[in-house]
Coordinates of C-alpha atoms and ligand atoms in Angstrom, one line a residue:
X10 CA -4.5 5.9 -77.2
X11 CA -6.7 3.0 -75.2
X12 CA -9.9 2.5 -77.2
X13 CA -13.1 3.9 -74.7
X14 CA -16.4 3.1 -73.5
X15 CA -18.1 4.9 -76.9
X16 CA -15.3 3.3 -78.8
X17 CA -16.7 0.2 -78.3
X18 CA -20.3 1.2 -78.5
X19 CA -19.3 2.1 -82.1
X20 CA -17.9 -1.4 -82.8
X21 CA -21.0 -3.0 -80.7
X22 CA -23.2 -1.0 -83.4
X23 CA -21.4 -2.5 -86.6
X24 CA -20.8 -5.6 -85.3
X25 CA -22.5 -8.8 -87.2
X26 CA -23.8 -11.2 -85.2
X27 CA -23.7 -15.3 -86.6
X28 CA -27.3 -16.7 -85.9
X29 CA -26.5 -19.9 -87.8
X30 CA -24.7 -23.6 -87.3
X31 CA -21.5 -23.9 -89.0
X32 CA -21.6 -27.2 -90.1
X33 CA -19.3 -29.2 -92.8
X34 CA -17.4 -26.0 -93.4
X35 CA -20.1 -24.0 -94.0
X36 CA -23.6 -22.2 -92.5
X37 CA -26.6 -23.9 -91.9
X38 CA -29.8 -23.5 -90.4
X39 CA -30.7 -26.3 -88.1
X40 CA -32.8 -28.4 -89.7
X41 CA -36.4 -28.0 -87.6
X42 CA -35.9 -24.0 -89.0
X43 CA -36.0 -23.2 -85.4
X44 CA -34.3 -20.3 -83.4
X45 CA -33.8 -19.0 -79.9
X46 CA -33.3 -15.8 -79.2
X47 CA -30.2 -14.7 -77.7
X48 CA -29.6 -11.8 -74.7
X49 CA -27.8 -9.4 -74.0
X50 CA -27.6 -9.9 -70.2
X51 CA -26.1 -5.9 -69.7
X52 CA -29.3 -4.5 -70.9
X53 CA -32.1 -7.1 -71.5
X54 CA -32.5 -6.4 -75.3
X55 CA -32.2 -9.6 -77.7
X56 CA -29.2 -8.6 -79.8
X57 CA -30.3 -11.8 -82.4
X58 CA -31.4 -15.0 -82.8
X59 CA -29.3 -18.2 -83.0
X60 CA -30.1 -21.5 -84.5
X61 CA -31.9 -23.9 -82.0
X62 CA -29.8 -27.2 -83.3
X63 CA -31.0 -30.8 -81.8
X64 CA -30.4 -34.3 -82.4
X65 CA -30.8 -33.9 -86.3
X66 CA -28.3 -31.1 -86.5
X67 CA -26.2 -33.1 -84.2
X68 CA -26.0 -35.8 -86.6
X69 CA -25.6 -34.1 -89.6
X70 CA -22.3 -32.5 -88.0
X71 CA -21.1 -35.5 -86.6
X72 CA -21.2 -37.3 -90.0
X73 CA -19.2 -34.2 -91.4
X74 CA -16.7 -34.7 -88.7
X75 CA -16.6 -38.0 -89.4
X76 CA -16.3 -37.7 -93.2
X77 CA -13.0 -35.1 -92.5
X78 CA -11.6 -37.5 -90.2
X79 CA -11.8 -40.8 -92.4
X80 CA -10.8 -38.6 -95.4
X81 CA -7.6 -37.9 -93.4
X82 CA -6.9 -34.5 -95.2
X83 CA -6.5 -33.1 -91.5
X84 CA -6.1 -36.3 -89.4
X85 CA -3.6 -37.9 -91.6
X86 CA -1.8 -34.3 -92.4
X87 CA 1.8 -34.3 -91.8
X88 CA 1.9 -32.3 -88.3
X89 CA 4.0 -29.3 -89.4
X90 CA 0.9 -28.9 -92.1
X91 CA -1.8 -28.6 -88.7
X92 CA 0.7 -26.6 -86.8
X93 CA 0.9 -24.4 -89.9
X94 CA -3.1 -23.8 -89.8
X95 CA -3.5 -23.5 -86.2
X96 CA -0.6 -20.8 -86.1
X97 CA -2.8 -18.8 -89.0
X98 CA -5.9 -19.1 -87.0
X99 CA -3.7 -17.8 -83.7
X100 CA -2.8 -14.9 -86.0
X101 CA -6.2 -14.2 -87.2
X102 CA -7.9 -14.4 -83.5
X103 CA -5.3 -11.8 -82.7
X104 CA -6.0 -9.4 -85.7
X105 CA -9.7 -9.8 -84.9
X106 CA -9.5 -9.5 -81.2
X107 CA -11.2 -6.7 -80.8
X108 CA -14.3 -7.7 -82.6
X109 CA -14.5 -10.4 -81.2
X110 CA -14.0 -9.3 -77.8
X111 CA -17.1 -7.0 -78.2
X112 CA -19.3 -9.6 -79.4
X113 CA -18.3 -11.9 -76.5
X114 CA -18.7 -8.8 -74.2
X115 CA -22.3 -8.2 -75.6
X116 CA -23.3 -12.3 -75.6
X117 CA -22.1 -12.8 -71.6
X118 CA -22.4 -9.6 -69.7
X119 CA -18.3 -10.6 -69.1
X120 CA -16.3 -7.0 -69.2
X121 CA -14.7 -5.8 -72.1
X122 CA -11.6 -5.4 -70.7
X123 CA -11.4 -9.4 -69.7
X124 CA -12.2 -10.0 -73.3
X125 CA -10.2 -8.3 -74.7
X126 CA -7.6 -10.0 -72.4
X127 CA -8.6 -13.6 -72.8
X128 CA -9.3 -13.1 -77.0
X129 CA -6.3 -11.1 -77.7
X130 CA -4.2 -12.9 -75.9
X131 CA -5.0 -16.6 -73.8
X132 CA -6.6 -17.8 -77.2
X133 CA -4.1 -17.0 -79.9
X134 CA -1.2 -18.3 -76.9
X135 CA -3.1 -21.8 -76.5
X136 CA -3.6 -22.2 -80.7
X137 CA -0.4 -21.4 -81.0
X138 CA 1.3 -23.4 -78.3
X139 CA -0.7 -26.8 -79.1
X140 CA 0.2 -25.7 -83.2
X141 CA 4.3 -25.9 -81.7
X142 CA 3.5 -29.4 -79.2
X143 CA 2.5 -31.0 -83.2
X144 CA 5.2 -31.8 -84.8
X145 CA 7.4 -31.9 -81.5
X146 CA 5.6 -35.0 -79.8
X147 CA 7.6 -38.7 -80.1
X148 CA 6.2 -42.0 -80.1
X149 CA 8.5 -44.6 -77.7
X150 CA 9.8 -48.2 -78.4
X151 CA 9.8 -50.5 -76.0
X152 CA 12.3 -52.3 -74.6
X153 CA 11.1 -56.2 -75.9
X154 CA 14.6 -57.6 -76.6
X155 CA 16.7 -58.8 -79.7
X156 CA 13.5 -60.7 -81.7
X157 CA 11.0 -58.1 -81.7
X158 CA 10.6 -54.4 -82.3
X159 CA 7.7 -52.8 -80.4
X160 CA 6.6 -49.6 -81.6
X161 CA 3.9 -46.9 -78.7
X162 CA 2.2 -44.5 -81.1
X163 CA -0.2 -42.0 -80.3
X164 CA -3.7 -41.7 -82.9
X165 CA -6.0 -39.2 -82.8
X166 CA -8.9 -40.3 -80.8
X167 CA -11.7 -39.6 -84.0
X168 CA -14.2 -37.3 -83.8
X169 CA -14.7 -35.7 -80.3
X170 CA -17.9 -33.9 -79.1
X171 CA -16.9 -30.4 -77.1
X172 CA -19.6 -29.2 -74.4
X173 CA -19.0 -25.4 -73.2
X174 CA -20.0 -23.4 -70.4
X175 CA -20.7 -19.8 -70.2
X176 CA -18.5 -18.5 -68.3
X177 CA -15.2 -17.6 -70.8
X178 CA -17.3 -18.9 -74.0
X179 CA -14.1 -18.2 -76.2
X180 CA -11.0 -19.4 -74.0
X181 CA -12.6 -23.0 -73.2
X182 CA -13.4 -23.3 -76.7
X183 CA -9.7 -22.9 -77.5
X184 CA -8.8 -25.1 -74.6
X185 CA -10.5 -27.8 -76.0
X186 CA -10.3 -27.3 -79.6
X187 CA -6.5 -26.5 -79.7
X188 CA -5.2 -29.2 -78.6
X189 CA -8.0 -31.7 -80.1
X190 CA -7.1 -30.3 -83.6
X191 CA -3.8 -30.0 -83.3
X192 CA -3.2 -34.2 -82.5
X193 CA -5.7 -34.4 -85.5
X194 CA -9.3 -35.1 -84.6
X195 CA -12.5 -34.0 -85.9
X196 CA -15.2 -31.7 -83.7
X197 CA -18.3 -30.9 -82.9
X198 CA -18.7 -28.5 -80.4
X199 CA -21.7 -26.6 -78.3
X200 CA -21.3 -23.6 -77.0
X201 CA -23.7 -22.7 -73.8
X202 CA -26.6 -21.3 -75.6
X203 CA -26.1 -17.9 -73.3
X204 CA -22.9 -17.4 -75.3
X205 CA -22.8 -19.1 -78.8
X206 CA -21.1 -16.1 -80.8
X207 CA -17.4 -16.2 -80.7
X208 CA -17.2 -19.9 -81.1
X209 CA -19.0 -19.6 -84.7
X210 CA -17.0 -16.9 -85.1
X211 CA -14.0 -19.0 -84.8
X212 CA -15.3 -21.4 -86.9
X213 CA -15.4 -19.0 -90.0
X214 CA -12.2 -18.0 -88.8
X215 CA -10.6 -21.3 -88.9
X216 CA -11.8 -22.2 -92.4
X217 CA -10.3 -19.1 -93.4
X218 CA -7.2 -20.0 -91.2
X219 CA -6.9 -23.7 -94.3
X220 CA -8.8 -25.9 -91.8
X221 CA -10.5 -28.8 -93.8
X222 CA -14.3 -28.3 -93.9
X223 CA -15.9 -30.8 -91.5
X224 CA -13.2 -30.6 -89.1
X225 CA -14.7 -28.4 -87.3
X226 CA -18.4 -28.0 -86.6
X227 CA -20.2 -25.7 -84.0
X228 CA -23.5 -26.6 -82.8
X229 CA -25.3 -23.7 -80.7
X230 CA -28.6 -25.4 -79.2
X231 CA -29.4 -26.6 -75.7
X232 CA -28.4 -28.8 -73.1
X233 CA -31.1 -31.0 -73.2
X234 CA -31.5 -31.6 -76.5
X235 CA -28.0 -30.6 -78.3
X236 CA -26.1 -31.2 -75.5
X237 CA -27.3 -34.8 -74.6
X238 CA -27.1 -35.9 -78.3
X239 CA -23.6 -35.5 -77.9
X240 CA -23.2 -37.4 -75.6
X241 CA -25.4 -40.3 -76.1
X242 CA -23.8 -40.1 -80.0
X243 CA -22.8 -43.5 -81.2
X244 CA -20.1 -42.0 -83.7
X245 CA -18.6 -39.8 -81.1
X246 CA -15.3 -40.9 -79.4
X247 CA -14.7 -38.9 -76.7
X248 CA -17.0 -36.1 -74.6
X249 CA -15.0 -33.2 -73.2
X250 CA -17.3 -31.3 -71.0
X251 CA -16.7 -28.5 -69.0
X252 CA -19.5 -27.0 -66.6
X253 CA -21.7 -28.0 -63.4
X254 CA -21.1 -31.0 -61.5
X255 CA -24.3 -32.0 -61.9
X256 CA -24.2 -32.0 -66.0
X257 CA -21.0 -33.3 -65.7
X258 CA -22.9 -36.4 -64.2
X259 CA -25.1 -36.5 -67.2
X260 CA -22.7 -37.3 -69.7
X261 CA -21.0 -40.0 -67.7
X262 CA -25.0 -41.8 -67.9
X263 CA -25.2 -40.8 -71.9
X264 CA -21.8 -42.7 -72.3
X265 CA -22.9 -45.9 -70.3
X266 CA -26.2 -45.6 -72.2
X267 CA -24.2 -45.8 -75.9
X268 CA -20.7 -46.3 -77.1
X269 CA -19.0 -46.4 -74.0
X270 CA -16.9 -43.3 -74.8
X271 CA -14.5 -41.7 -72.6
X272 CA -15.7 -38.6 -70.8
X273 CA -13.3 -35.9 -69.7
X274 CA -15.2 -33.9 -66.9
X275 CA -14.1 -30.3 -65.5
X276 CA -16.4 -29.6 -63.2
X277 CA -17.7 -26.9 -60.6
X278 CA -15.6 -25.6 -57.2
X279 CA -15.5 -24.2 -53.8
X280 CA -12.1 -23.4 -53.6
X281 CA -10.6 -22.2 -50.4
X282 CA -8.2 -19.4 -50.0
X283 CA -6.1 -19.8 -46.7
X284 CA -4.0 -16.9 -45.2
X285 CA -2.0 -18.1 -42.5
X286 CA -1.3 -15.6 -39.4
X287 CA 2.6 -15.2 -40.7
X288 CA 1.1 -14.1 -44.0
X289 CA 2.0 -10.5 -45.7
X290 CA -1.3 -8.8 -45.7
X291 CA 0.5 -6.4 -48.2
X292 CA -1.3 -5.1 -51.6
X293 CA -0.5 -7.8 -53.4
X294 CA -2.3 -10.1 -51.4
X295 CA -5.3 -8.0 -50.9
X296 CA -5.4 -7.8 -54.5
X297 CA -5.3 -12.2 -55.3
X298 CA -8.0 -12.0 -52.3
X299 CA -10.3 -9.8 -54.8
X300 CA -9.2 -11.0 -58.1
X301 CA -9.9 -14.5 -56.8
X302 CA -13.7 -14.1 -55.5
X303 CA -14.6 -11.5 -58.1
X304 CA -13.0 -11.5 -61.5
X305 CA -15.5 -12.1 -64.3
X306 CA -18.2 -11.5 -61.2
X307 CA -17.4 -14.9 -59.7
X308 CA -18.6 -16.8 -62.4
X309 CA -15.4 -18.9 -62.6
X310 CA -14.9 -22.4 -61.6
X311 CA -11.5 -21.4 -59.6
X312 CA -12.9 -18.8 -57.7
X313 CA -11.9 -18.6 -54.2
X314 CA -15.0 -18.2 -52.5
X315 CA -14.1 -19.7 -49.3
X316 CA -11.6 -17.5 -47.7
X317 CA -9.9 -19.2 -44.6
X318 CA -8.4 -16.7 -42.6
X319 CA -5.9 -16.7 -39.2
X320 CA -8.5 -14.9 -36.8
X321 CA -4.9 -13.4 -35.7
X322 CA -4.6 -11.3 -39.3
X323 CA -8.4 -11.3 -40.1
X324 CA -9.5 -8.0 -39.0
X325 CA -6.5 -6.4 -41.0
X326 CA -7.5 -8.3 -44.0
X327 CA -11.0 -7.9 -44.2
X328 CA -11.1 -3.9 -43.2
X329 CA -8.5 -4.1 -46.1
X330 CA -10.6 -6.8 -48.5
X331 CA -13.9 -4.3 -48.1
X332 CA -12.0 -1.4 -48.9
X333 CA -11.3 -2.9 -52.4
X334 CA -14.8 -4.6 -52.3
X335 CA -16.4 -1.3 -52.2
X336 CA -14.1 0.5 -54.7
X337 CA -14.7 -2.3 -57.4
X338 CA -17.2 -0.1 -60.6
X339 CA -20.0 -2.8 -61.3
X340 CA -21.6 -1.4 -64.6
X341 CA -21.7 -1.3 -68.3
X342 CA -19.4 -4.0 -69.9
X343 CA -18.2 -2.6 -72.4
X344 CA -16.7 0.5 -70.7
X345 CA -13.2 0.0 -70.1
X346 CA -13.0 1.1 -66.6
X347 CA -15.7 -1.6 -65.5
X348 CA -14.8 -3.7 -63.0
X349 CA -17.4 -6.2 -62.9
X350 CA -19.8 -7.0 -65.5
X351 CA -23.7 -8.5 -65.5
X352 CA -24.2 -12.0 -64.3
X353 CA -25.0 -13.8 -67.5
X354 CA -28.7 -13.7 -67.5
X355 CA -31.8 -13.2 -65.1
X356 CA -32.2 -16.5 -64.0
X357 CA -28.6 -16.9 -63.0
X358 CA -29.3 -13.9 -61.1
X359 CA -32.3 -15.0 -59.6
X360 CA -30.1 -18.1 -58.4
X361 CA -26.9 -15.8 -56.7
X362 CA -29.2 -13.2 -55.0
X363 CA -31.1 -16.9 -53.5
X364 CA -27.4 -17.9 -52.1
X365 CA -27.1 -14.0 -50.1
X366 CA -30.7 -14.7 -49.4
X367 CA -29.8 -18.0 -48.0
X368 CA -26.0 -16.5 -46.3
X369 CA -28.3 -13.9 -44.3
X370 CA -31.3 -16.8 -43.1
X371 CA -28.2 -19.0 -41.9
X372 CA -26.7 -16.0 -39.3
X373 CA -23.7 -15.2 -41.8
X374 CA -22.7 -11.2 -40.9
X375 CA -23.2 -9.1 -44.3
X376 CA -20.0 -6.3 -44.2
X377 CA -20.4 -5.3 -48.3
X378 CA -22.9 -5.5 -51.0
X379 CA -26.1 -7.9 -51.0
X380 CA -28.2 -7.6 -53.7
X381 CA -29.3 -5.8 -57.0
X382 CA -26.7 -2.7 -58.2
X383 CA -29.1 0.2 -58.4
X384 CA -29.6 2.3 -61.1
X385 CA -28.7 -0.1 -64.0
X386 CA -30.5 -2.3 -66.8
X387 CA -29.6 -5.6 -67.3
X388 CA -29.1 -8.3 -64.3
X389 CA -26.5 -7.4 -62.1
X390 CA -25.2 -7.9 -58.5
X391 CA -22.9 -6.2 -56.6
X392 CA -19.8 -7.7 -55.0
X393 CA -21.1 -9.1 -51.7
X394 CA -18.8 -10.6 -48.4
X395 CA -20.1 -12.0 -45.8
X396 CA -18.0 -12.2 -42.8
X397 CA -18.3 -15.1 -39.4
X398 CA -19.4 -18.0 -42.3
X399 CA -19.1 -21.1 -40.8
X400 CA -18.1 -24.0 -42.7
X401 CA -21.7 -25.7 -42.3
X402 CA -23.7 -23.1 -44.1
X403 CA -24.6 -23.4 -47.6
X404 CA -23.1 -20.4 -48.8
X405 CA -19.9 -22.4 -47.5
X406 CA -21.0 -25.3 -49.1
X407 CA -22.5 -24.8 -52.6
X408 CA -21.1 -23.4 -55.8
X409 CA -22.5 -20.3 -56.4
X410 CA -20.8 -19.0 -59.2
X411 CA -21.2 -15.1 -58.5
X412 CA -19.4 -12.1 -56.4
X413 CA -19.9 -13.7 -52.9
X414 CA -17.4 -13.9 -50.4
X415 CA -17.5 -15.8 -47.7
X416 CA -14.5 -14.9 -44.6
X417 CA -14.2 -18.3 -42.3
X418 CA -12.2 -17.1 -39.4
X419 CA -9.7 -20.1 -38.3
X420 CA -7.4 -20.5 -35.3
X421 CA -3.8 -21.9 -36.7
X422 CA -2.9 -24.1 -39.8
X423 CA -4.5 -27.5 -39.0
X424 CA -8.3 -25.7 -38.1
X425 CA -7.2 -24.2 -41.9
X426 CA -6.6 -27.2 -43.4
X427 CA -9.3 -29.2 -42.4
X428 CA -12.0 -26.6 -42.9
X429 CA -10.3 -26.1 -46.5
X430 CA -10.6 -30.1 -46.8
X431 CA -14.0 -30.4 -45.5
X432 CA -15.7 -29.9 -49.1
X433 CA -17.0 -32.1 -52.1
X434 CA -15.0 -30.3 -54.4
X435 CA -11.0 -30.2 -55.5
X436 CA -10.1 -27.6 -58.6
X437 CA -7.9 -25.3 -56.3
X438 CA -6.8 -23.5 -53.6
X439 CA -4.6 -20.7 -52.7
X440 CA -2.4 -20.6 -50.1
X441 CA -1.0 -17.2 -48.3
X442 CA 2.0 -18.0 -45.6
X443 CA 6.1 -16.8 -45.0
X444 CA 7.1 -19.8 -44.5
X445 CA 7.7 -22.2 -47.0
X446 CA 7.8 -25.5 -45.0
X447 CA 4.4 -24.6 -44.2
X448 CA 3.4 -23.0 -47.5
X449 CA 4.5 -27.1 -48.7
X450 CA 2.5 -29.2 -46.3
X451 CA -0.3 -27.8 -47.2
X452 CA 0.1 -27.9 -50.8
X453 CA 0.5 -31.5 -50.4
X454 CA -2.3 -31.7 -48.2
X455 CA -4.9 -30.0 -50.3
X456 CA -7.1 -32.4 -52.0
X457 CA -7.0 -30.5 -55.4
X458 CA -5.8 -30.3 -59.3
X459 CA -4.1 -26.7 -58.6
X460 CA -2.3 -25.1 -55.6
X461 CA -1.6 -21.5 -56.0
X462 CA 0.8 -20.4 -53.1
X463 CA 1.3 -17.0 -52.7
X464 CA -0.5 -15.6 -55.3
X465 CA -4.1 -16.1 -57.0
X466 CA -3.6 -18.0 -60.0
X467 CA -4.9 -20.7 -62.6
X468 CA -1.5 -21.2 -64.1
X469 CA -1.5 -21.2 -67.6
X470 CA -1.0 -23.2 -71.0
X471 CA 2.0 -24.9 -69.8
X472 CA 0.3 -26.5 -66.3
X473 CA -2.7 -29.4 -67.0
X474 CA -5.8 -27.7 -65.3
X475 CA -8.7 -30.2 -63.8
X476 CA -10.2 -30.7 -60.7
X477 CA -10.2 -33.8 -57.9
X478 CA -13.0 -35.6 -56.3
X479 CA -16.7 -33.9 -57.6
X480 CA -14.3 -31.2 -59.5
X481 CA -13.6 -33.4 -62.5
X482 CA -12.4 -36.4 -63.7
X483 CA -8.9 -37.6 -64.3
X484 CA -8.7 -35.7 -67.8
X485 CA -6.9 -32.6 -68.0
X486 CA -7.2 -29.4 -69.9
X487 CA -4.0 -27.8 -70.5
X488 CA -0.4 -28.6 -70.8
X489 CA 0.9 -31.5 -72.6
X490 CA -1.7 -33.5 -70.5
X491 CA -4.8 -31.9 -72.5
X492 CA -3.6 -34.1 -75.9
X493 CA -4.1 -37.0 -73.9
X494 CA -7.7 -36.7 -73.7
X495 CA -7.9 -36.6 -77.6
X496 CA -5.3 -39.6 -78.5
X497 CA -5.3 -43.3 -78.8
X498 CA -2.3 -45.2 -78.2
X499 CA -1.3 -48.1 -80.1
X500 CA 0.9 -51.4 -79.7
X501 CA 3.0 -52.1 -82.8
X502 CA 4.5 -55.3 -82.7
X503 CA 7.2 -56.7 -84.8
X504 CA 8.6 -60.2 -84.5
X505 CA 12.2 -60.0 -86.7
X506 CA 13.0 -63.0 -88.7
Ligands
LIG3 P1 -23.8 -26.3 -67.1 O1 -25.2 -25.9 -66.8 O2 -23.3 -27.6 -66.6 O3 -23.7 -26.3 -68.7 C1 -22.5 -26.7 -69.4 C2 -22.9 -27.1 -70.8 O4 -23.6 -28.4 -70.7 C3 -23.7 -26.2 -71.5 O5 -23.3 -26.2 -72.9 C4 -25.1 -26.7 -71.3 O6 -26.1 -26.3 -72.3 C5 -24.9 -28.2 -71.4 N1 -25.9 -29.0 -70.7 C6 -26.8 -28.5 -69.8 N2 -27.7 -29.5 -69.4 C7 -27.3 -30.6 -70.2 C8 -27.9 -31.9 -70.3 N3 -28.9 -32.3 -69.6 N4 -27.3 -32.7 -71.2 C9 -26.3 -32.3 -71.9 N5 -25.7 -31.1 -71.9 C10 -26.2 -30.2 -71.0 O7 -22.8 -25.2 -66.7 P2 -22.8 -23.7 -66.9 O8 -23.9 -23.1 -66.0 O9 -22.8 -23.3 -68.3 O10 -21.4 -23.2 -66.3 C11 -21.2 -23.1 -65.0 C12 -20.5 -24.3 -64.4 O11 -19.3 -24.6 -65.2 C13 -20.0 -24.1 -63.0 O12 -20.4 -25.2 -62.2 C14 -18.5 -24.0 -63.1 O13 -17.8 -24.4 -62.0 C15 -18.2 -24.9 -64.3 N6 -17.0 -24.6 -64.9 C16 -15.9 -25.4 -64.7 C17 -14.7 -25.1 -65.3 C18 -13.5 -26.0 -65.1 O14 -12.6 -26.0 -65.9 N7 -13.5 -26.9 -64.1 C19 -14.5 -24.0 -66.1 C20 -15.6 -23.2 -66.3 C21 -16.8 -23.5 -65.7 P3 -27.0 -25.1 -72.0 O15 -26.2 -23.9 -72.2 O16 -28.2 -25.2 -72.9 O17 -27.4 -25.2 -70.5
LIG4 MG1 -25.9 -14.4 -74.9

């Protein structure tokens, strides 16, 4: 029988909570004694407190990763000894899924039920598919002739400083971590300080799992001061960052500012959806339509939030899109039937009820939603779509990164495409057509990391995930692609006698 809404009040209730660093292996306070405290977005209460690490904390963890990596206990392990760890820590996410889903669920406002799907089952799948790429990844010789032998090998990069958004605290913790350890490098890692708890979980988790202490460190502080001391660190090799466009920007200034190091960006979106007038407006796509503007409330980076519609198919698909709109439950996270969780905390929703304000000022026509869900605690929002958006308004323009929907009525596939183009942003787009000629050209056209045609999707382990233009930089997560942000490569040359 499916575990319920009291079910996982009872698990909420015994849950422990980490309030600590985990730093060389072990927990620490950060060294000013300092602590934030740390929200439960669904109902306002302070479910703990959480040390408030900085520069010094920073430090100390980066010389622990540092230590582990120069010590080579980890880095220099043969690979079927890391895949042999990292398939124990898939395990042991798996057998603690459910707790750990409930603290995430309790730290973001995100709905149980997406927890339980991304913890139980997206993180164990990327540990344990990065564990499999180690000891299944060749170095090349190059083709120099008779005299000489010349030897391309991959190193791991060093230590490499992980920066994490809110939005799915747990899953882009594995994204980054997974493949970083896996190739061999040392971490330190900060989770947004909204959502610290299932990353220090996974630290404990991973010790347990035979990781080397100091290979692994997890920072929880804030942007401006844990976050930048990453980034301007002189003993870091590599930044991977993943959150707004504008912090992205940051950390390319805190490398030019210090060592120089390479900084893999994935950044923030406006990703169009088109649906073309030869398009099935069936259930399926209805449902991509809603999965892609609302799942996890909108607060995700792919979200389709401009949805560029044939005006010869649009009533049909938005008298269809509101039905769904209206039936989605908006309420308490951890009840299983939940739809939509809170937004992550008031200020956030301060900022998405601004971007409605803003869709109503500019002359956009509000068919669902709009504004605070009545009669709960806690900062939510209910799914909102505007319809007759035109592609100059801001709530066209700008991420917003919560359940609005913006319908852009188009006549034909060019108007589509160029509307779709017209942005500062590339991490994805959907495409809904019949006809595959067309369904191609505008793949092909589409200024972006990911095309989903057909279907709402992000892809998954196997396909490298990262944006174009102001949506990230040439890094990407996923894939075999994602070990290339954490590896060296090296010329060895020998001349034969
Ligand atoms: P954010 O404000 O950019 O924060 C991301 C991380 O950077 C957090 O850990 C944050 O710390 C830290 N940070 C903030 N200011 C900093 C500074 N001045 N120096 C150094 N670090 C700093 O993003 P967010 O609000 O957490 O997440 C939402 C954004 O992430 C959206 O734009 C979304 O599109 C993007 N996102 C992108 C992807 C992708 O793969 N492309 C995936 C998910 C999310 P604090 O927590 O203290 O602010
Ligand atoms: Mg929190």
């Amino acid at each position: 029988m499916s575990a319920s809404a009291s079910d996982y009040h009872t698990i909420a209730g015994r849950l422990a909570f980490p309030s600590l660093a985990f730093i060389d292996g072990g927990w620490q306070a950060a060294a000013s004694r300092r602590v934030y405290e740390n929200i439960n977005p669904a109902t306002g209460a302070v479910i703990g407190t959480v040390a408030h690490c900085d520069a010094a904390d920073v430090d100390r963890a980066v010389a622990a990763a540092r230590a582990s990596f120069e010590a080579g206990a980890w880095s220099r392990a043969a690979p079927e000894v890391r895949k042999a760890v990292l398939l124990r820590l898939a395990d042991l996410v798996r057998a603690h899924a459910e707790e750990l889903a409930v603290m995430e669920s309790l730290d973001s406002g995100k709905t149980v039920k997406d927890c339980l799907n991304e913890i139980g089952h997206e993180v164990p799948t990327f540990f344990q598919w990065y564990a499999e790429l180690a000891d299944k990844s060749f170095g090349k010789v190059a083709p120099t002739g008779e005299k000489t032998v010349a030897m391309i090998v991959k190193e791991p990069v060093g230590v490499v400083g992980l920066v994490l958004p809110w939005n799915f605290p747990m899953l882009m913790a594995a994204w980054k971590l997974a493949p970083a350890l896996a190739v061999g490098c040392s971490a330190v890692l900060k989770p947004a300080e909204q959502t610290p708890l299932t990353a220090l979980r996974l630290a404990e988790l991973a010790m347990e799992a035979g990781l080397p202490a100091g290979v692994l460190n997890v920072v929880p502080g804030f942007g401006e001061t844990a976050g930048q001391a990453i980034g301007r660190h002189d003993d870091i090799d590599v930044v991977s960052f993943t959150g707004s466009t504008e912090v992205g920007a940051y950390f390319l200034k805190y490398a030019s500012e210090s060592n120089l190091k390479p900084v893999g960006l994935e950044m923030g979106g406006k990703s169009p959806m088109i649906v073309l007038d030869d398009a099935d407006i069936d259930d399926a796509l209805i449902a991509s339509a809603i999965n892609a503007a609302f799942w996890n409330g909108g607060q995700n980076c792919s979200a389709n939030m401009r949805q560029i519609v044939d005006r010869k198919v649009k009533d049909n698909f938005l008298q269809q899109v509101l039905d769904k709109t209206r039936a989605l439950k908006v309420g308490d996270p951890l009840d299983p039937a939940t739809d939509i969780g809170s937004m992550v905390s008031a200020e956030h929703r301060t900022r998405v009820l601004s971007y409605i304000e803003a869709g109503r000022q500019e002359g956009a026509r509000l068919l669902a939603g709009g504004g605070i869900s009545a009669g709960l605690p806690g900062f939510f929002v209910d799914p909102t779509v505007f319809d007759e958006v035109a592609p100059a308004m801001r709530i066209a323009r700008e991420e917003i990164f919560g359940p609005v929907l913006g319908v852009i009525g188009v006549n034909g596939l060019e108007e589509a495409l160029q509307i779709a183009r017209d942005t500062d942003y590339g991490l994805h787009a959907t495409v809904f057509t019949s006809n595959i000629d067309k369904a191609l050209h505008l793949a092909k056209r589409l200024p972006c990391g990911t095309v989903a045609i057909n279907g709402f999707t992000e892809g998954n382990v196997t396909t490298p995930f990262g944006g174009f233009k102001r949506s990230g930089s040439l890094a990407r997560d996923n894939g075999t692609e994602a070990v290339d942000q954490y590896l060296q490569t090296k010329t060895i040359w020998m001349s034969l006698r």
